[in-house]
Coordinates of C-alpha atoms in Angstrom, one line a residue:
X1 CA -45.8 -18.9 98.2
X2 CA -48.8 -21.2 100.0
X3 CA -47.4 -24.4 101.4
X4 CA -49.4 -27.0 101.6
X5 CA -50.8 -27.0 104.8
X6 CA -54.0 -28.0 107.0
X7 CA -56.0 -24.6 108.1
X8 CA -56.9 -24.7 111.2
X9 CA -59.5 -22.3 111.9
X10 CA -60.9 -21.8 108.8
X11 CA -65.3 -21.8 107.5
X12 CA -65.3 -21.3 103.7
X13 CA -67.0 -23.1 100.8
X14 CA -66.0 -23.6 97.4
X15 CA -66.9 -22.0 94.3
X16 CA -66.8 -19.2 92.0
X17 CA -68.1 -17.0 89.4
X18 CA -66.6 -15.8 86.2
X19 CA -66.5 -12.6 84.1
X20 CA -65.0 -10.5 81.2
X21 CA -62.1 -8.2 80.2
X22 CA -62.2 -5.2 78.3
X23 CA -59.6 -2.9 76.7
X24 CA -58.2 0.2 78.1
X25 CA -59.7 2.4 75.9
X26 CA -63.4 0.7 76.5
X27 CA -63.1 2.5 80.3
X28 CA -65.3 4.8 80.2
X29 CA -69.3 4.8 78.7
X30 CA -68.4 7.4 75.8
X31 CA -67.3 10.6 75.1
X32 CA -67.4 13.1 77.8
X33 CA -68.8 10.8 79.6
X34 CA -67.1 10.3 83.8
X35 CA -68.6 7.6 84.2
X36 CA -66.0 4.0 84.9
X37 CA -67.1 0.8 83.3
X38 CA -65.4 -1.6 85.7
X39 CA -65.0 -5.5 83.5
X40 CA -65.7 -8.2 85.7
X41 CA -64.9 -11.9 84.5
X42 CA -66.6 -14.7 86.8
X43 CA -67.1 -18.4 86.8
X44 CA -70.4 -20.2 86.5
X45 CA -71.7 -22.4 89.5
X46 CA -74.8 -23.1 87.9
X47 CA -75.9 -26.3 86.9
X48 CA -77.9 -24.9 84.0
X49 CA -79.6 -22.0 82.5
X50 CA -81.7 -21.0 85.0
X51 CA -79.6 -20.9 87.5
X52 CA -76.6 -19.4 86.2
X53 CA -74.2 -17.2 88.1
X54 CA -74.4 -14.5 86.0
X55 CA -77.9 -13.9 87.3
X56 CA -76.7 -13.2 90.5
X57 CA -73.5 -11.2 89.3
X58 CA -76.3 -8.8 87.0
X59 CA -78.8 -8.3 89.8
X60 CA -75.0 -7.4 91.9
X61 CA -74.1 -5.0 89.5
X62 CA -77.7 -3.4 89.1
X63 CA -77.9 -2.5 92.2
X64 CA -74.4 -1.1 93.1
X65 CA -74.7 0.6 90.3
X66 CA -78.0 2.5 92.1
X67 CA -76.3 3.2 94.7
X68 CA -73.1 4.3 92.8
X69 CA -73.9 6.3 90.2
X70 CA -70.9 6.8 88.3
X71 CA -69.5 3.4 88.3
X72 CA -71.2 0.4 85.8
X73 CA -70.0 -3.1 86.1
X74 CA -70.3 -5.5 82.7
X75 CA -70.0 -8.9 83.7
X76 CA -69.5 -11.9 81.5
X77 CA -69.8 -15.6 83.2
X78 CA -67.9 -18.3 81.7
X79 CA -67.6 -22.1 83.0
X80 CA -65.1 -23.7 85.1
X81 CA -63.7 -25.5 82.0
X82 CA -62.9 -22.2 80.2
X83 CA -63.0 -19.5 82.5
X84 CA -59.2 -19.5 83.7
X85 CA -58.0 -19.9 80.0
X86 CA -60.3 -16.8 79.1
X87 CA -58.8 -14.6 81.5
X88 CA -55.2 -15.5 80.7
X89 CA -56.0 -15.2 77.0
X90 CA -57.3 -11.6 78.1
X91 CA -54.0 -10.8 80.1
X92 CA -51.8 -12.3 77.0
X93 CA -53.3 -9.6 74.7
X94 CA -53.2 -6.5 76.8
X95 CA -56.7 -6.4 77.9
X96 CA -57.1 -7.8 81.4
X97 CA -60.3 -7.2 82.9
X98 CA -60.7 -4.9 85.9
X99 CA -62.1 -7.8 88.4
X100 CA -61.6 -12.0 87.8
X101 CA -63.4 -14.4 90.1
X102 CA -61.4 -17.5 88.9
X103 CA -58.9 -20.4 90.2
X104 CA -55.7 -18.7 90.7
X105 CA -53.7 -15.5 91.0
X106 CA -50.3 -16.0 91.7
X107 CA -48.6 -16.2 88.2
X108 CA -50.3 -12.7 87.8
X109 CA -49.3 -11.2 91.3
X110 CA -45.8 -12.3 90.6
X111 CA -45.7 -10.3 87.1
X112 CA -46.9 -7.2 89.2
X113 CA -49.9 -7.1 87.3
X114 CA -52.7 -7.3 90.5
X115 CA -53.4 -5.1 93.6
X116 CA -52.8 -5.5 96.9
X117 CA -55.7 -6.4 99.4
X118 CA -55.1 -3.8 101.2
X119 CA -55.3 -1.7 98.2
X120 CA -58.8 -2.9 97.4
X121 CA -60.9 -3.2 100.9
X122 CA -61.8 -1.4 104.0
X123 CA -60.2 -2.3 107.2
X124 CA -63.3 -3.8 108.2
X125 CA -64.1 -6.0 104.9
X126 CA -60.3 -7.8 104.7
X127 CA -60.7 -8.1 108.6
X128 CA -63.7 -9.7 108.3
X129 CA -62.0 -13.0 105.8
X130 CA -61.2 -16.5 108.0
X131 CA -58.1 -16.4 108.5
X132 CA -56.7 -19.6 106.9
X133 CA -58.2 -18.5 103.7
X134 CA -56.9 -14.7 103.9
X135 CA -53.1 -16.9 104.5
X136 CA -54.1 -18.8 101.1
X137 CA -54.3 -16.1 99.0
X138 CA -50.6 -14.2 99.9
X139 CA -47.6 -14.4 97.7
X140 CA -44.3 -14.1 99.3
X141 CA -46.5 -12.8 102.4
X142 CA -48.5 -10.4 100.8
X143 CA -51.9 -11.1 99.9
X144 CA -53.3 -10.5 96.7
X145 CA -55.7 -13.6 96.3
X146 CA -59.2 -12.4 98.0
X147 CA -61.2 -15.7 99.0
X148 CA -64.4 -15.7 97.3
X149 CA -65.6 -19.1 98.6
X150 CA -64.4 -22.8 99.8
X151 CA -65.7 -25.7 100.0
X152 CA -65.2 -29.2 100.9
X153 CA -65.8 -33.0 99.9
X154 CA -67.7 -35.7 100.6
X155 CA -68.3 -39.1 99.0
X156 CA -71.7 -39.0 97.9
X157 CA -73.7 -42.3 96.8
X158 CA -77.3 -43.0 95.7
X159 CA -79.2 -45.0 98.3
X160 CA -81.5 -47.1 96.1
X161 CA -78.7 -48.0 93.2
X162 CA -77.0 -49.0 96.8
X163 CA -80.3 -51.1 97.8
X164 CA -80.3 -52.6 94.3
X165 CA -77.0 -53.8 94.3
X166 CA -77.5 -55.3 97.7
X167 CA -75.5 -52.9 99.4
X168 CA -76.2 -51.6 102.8
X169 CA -77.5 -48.0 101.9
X170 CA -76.5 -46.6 105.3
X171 CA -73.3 -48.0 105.1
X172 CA -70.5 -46.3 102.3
X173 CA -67.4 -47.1 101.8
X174 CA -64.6 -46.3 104.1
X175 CA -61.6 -47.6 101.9
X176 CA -60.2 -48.4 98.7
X177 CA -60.9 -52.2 98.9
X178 CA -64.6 -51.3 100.0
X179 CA -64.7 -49.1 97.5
X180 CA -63.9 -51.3 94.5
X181 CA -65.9 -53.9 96.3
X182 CA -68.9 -51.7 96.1
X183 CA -68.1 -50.6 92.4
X184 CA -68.4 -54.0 91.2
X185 CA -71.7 -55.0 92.9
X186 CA -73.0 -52.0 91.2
X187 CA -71.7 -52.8 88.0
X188 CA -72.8 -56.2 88.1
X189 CA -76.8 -54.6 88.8
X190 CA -76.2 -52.4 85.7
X191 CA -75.2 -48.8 86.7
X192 CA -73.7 -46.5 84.3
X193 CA -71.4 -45.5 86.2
X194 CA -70.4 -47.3 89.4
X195 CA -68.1 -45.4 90.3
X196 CA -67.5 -41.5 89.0
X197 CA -64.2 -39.9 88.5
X198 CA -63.8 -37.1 87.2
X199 CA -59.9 -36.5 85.8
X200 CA -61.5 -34.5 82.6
X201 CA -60.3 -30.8 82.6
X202 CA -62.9 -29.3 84.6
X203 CA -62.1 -30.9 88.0
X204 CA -59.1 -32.9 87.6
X205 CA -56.8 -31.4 90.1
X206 CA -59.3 -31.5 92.7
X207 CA -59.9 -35.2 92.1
X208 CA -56.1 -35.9 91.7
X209 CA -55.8 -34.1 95.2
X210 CA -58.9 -36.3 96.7
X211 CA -56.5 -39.3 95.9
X212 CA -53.3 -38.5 96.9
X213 CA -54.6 -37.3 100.2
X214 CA -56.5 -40.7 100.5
X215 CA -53.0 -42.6 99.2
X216 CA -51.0 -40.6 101.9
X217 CA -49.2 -38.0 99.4
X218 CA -50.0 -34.7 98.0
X219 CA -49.1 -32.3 95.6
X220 CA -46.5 -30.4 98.3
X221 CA -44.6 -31.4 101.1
X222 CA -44.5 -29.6 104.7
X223 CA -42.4 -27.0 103.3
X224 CA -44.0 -26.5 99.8
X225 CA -41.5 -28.1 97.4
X226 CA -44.0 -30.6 94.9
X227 CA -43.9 -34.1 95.6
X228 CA -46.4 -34.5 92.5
X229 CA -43.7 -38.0 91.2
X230 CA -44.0 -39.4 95.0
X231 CA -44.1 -43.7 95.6
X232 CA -47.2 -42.7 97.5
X233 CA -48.9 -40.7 94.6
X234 CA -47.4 -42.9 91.6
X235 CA -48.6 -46.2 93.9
X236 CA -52.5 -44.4 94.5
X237 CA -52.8 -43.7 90.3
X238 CA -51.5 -47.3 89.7
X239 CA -54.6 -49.0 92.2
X240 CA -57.0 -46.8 90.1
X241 CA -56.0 -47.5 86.7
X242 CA -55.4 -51.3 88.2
X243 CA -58.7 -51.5 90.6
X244 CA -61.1 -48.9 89.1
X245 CA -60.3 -48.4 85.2
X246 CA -59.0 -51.4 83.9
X247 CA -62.0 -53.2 85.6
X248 CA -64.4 -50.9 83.6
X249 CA -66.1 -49.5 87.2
X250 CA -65.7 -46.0 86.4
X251 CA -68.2 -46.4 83.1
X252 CA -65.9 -44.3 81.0
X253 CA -62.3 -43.1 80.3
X254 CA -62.3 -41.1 83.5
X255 CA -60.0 -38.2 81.3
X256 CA -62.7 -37.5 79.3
X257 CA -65.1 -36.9 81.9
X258 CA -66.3 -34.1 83.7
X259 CA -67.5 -32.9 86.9
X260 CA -70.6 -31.6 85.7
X261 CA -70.9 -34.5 83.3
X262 CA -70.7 -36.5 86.2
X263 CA -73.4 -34.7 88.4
X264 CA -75.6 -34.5 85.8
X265 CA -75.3 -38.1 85.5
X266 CA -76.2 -38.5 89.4
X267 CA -79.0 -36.5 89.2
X268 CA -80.8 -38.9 86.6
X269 CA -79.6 -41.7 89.0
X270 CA -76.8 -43.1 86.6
X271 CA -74.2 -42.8 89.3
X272 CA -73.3 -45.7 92.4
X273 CA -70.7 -43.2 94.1
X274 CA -69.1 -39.9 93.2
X275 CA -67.0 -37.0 95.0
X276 CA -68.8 -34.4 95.4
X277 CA -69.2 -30.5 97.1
X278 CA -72.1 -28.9 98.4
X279 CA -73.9 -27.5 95.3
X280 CA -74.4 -31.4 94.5
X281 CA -77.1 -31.4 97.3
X282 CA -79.4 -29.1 95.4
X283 CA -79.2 -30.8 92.0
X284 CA -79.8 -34.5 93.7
X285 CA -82.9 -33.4 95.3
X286 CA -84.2 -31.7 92.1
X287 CA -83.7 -35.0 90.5
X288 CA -85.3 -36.2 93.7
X289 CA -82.4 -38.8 94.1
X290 CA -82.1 -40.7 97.5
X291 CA -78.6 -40.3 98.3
X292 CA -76.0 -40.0 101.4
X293 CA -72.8 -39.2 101.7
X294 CA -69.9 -40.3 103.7
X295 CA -66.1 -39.6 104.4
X296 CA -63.7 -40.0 101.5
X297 CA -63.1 -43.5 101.4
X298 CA -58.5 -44.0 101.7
X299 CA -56.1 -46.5 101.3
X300 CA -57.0 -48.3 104.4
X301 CA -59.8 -46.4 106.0
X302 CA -61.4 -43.1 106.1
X303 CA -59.3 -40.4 104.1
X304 CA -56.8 -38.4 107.3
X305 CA -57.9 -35.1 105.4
X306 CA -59.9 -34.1 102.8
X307 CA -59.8 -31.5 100.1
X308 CA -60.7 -28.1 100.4
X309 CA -60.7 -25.7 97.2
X310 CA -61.0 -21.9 97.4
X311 CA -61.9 -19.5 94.2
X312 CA -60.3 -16.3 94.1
X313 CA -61.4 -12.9 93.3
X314 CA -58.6 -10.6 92.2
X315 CA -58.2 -7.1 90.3
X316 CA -55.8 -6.2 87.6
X317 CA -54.1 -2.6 87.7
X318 CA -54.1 -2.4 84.0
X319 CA -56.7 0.0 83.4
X320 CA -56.1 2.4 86.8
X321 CA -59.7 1.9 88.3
X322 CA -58.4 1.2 91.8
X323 CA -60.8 2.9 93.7
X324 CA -63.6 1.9 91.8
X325 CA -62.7 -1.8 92.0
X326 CA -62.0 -1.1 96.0
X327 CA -66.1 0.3 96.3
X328 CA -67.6 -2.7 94.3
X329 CA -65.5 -5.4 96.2
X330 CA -66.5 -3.6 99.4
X331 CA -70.3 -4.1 97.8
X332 CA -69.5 -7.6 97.0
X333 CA -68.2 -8.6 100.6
X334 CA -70.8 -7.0 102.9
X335 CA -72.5 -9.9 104.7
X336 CA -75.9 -9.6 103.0
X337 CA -74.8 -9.9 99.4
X338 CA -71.5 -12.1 100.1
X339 CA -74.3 -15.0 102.3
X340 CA -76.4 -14.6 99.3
X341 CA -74.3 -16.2 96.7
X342 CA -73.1 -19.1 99.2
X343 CA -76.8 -19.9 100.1
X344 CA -77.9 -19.9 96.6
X345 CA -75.2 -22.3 95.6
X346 CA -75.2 -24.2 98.6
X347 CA -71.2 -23.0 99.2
X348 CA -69.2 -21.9 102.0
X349 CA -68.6 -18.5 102.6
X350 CA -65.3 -16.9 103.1
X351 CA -66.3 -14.2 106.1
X352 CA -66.3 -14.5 109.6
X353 CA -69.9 -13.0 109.9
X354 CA -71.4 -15.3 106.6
X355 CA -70.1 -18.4 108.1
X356 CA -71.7 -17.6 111.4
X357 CA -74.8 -16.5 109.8
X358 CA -74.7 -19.9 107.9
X359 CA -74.1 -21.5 111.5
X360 CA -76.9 -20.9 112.4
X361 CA -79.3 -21.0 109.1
X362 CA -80.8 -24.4 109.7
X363 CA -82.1 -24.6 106.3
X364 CA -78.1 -25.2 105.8
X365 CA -77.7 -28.2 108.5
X366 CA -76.7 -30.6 105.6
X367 CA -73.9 -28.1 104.8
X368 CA -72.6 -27.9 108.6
X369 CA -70.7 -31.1 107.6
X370 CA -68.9 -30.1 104.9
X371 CA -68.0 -27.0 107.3
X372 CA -66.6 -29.1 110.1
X373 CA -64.3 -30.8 108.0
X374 CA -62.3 -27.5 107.0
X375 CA -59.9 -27.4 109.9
X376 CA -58.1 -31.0 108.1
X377 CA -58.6 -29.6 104.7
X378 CA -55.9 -29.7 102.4
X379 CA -55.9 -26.6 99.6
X380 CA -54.3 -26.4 96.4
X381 CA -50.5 -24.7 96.7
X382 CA -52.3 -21.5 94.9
X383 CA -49.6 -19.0 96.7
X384 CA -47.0 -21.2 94.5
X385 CA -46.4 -18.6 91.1
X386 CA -46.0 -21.8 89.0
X387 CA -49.3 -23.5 90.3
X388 CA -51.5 -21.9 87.4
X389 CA -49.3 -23.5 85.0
X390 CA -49.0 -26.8 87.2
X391 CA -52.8 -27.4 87.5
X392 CA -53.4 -26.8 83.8
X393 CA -50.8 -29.3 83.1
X394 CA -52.6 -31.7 85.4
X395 CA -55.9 -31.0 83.5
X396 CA -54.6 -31.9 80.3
X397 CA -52.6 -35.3 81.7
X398 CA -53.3 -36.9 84.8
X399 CA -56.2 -39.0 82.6
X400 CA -53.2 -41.1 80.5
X401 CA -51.9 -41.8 84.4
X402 CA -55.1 -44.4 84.4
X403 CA -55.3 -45.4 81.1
X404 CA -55.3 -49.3 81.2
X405 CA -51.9 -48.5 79.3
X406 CA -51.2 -45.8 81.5
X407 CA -47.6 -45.3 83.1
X408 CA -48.0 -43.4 86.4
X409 CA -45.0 -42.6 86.7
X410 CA -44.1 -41.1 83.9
X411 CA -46.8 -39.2 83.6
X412 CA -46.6 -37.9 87.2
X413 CA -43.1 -37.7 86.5
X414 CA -43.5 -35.2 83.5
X415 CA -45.6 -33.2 85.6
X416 CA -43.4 -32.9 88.3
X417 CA -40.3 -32.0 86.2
X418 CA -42.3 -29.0 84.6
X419 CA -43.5 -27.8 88.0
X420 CA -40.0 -27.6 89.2
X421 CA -38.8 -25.7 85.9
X422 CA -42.2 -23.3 86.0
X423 CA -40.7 -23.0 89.7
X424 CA -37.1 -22.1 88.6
X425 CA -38.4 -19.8 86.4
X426 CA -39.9 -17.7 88.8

């Protein structure tokens, strides 16, 4: 199982890419036919249409396809809202895809039902993953998560909302109190939403995490039990439902609300302040927003450590296609093809050689931030079997935590006592 833990030499970025399942008996193209039809099921980083994921993941497949004759890849891209559930719907009825670019892989390592790494890559490909993230992806020391991409956060906030509100623009928030301070002034000049938070389903453990971090707690302790019910964690949710919610600064009931709702919003310039990761940058300057961004503001001052999410890539041994899955992740992780995805999404690789090539890509000079903050980032407890279950309970209740009726406790404490049964159960 991961631990929670701080990765100390680590250069990744965050996001992901999604795909489809298939049946056993869909393998192969038709009768007679050797040729492998390999099922790949991927999330979508895209923002839109036109910049979907599954553009990239076609063009992918297209071309190892050329060079591999025998061996198709069908790809079907879901978003980050539905894209676990799909695959674990697929896995429920006995038709796990080949390949899943998704949020985590323990549950399904522990059931036997993935690969090994070592399995699935050359020598030189698996050598070639930071180290940190390589760690992240091992259950009971053996790896079976591959690190797609990382990334990290930063408090973003539009400059001229700032301006309006007569707030410094250069200056963002550094702390809680700042924070709500801030919030207010920009409520009082008429944003929609003064302050963003985003505990809907599609990013509400990474937001939860933001907090606790900020408050002092954390999902784990130093030696991976969950502290999910801690005083520090039930005292953060109880300043935002108190500070942020009940005041009306967050222009919403934050458990409705979605990430990409969110960004969307801050890219018509509805947003004062919002978390955000990289692939924010690229949607603020198509809506040509004036915006900077900061460290996470904490309790008293700047947040000790900040979040860092990985996606995973995995491959399920349902269907026997080993060696065709190890040629197309080989494909997938060679430096030219894996630096593509992260520059076109404005993420952080996972590679030694792409995170060097991104080192020195100065078209990237905005993301080298996000990069240095990796070696205090805190990750998800994805090595944990019972975290798939965990983070999809936190999806579905951490909003009623910061209700203006909410009870933090309780709700943190329900999570935490079906964490340690789903851990139990193991």
């Amino acid at each position: 199982m991961m631990e929670r833990r701080r990765f100390l030499s680590l250069a990744a970025a965050t996001g992901a890419a999604g795909a489809v399942g298939m049946t056993a008996a869909g393998c192969d193209s038709g009768p007679g036919s050797d040729e492998v039809t390999l099922k790949l099921v991927a999330a979508d980083y895209g923002d839109s249409g036109e910049n979907s994921s599954e553009k990239y993941w076609k063009d992918l497949a297209a071309s190892f396809t050329e060079k591999h004759p025998g061996v198709r890849v069908d790809v079907a891209v879901h978003s980050w809202s539905e894209v676990d559930r799909k695959v674990a719907e697929m896995v429920k009825a006995g038709e796990a895809p080949d390949l899943a670019q998704i949020g985590a892989y323990a549950d399904y390592a522990a059931e036997g039902k993935l690969y090994k790494a070592n399995e699935l890559l050359s020598i030189p490909v698996q050598a070639d993953f930071l180290t940190g993230l390589a760690e992240a992806g091992e259950v009971r020391r053996v790896q079976y998560g591959l690190p797609f991409v990382s990334s990290t956060r930063l408090l973003f906030y539009n400059k001229d909302l700032f301006a309006k509100a007569g707030l410094d623009p250069d200056d963002p928030p550094q702390s809680w109190k700042a924070l709500k301070a801030a919030a207010r002034k920009l409520k009082d000049a008429g944003v929609k939403y003064p302050y963003g938070l985003p505990l809907g389903r599609e990013e509400a453990p990474a937001e939860t995490l933001i907090w606790m971090l900020g408050g002092g707690g954390g999902y784990t302790d130093t030696v991976g039990n969950y502290t999910i019910n801690s005083a520090a964690n039930i005292d953060t949710f109880a300043w935002i439902r108190d500070n942020l919610v009940k005041p009306g600064l967050t222009g919403g009931k934050p458990g409705r609300i979605d990430r990409q709702t969110l960004f969307d919003a801050f890219s018509e310039g509805d947003v004062g302040m919002l978390n955000g990761h990289p692939t924010l940058m690229q949607q603020a300057d198509r809506g040509k927003i004036s915006y900077g961004t900061g460290r996470i503001p904490g309790k008293g001052g700047p947040s000790e450590a900040t979040l860092g999410v990985a996606d995973w890539m995995m491959a399920f041994k349902q269907n026997g296609h080993r060696l065709e899955c190890r040629k197309f992740l080989d494909y997938v992780y060679r430096e030219k093809n894996h630096y593509a995805f992260a520059d076109r999404y404005d993420l952080m690789p996972v590679t030694t050689s792409a995170t060097e090539r991104m080192r020195g890509d100065r078209r990237h000079k905005e993301l080298w931030r996000f990069l240095d903050q990796l070696p205090d980032a805190e990750f998800y407890p994805a090595g944990k079997v019972s975290w798939a279950g965990t983070s999809a309970d936190i999806k579905k209740n951490i909003g009623k935590a910061v209700e203006p009726g909410g009870d933090p406790a309780a709700v943190l404490g329900a999570i935490q006592r079906s964490a340690e049964s789903e851990e139990r159960s193991e």
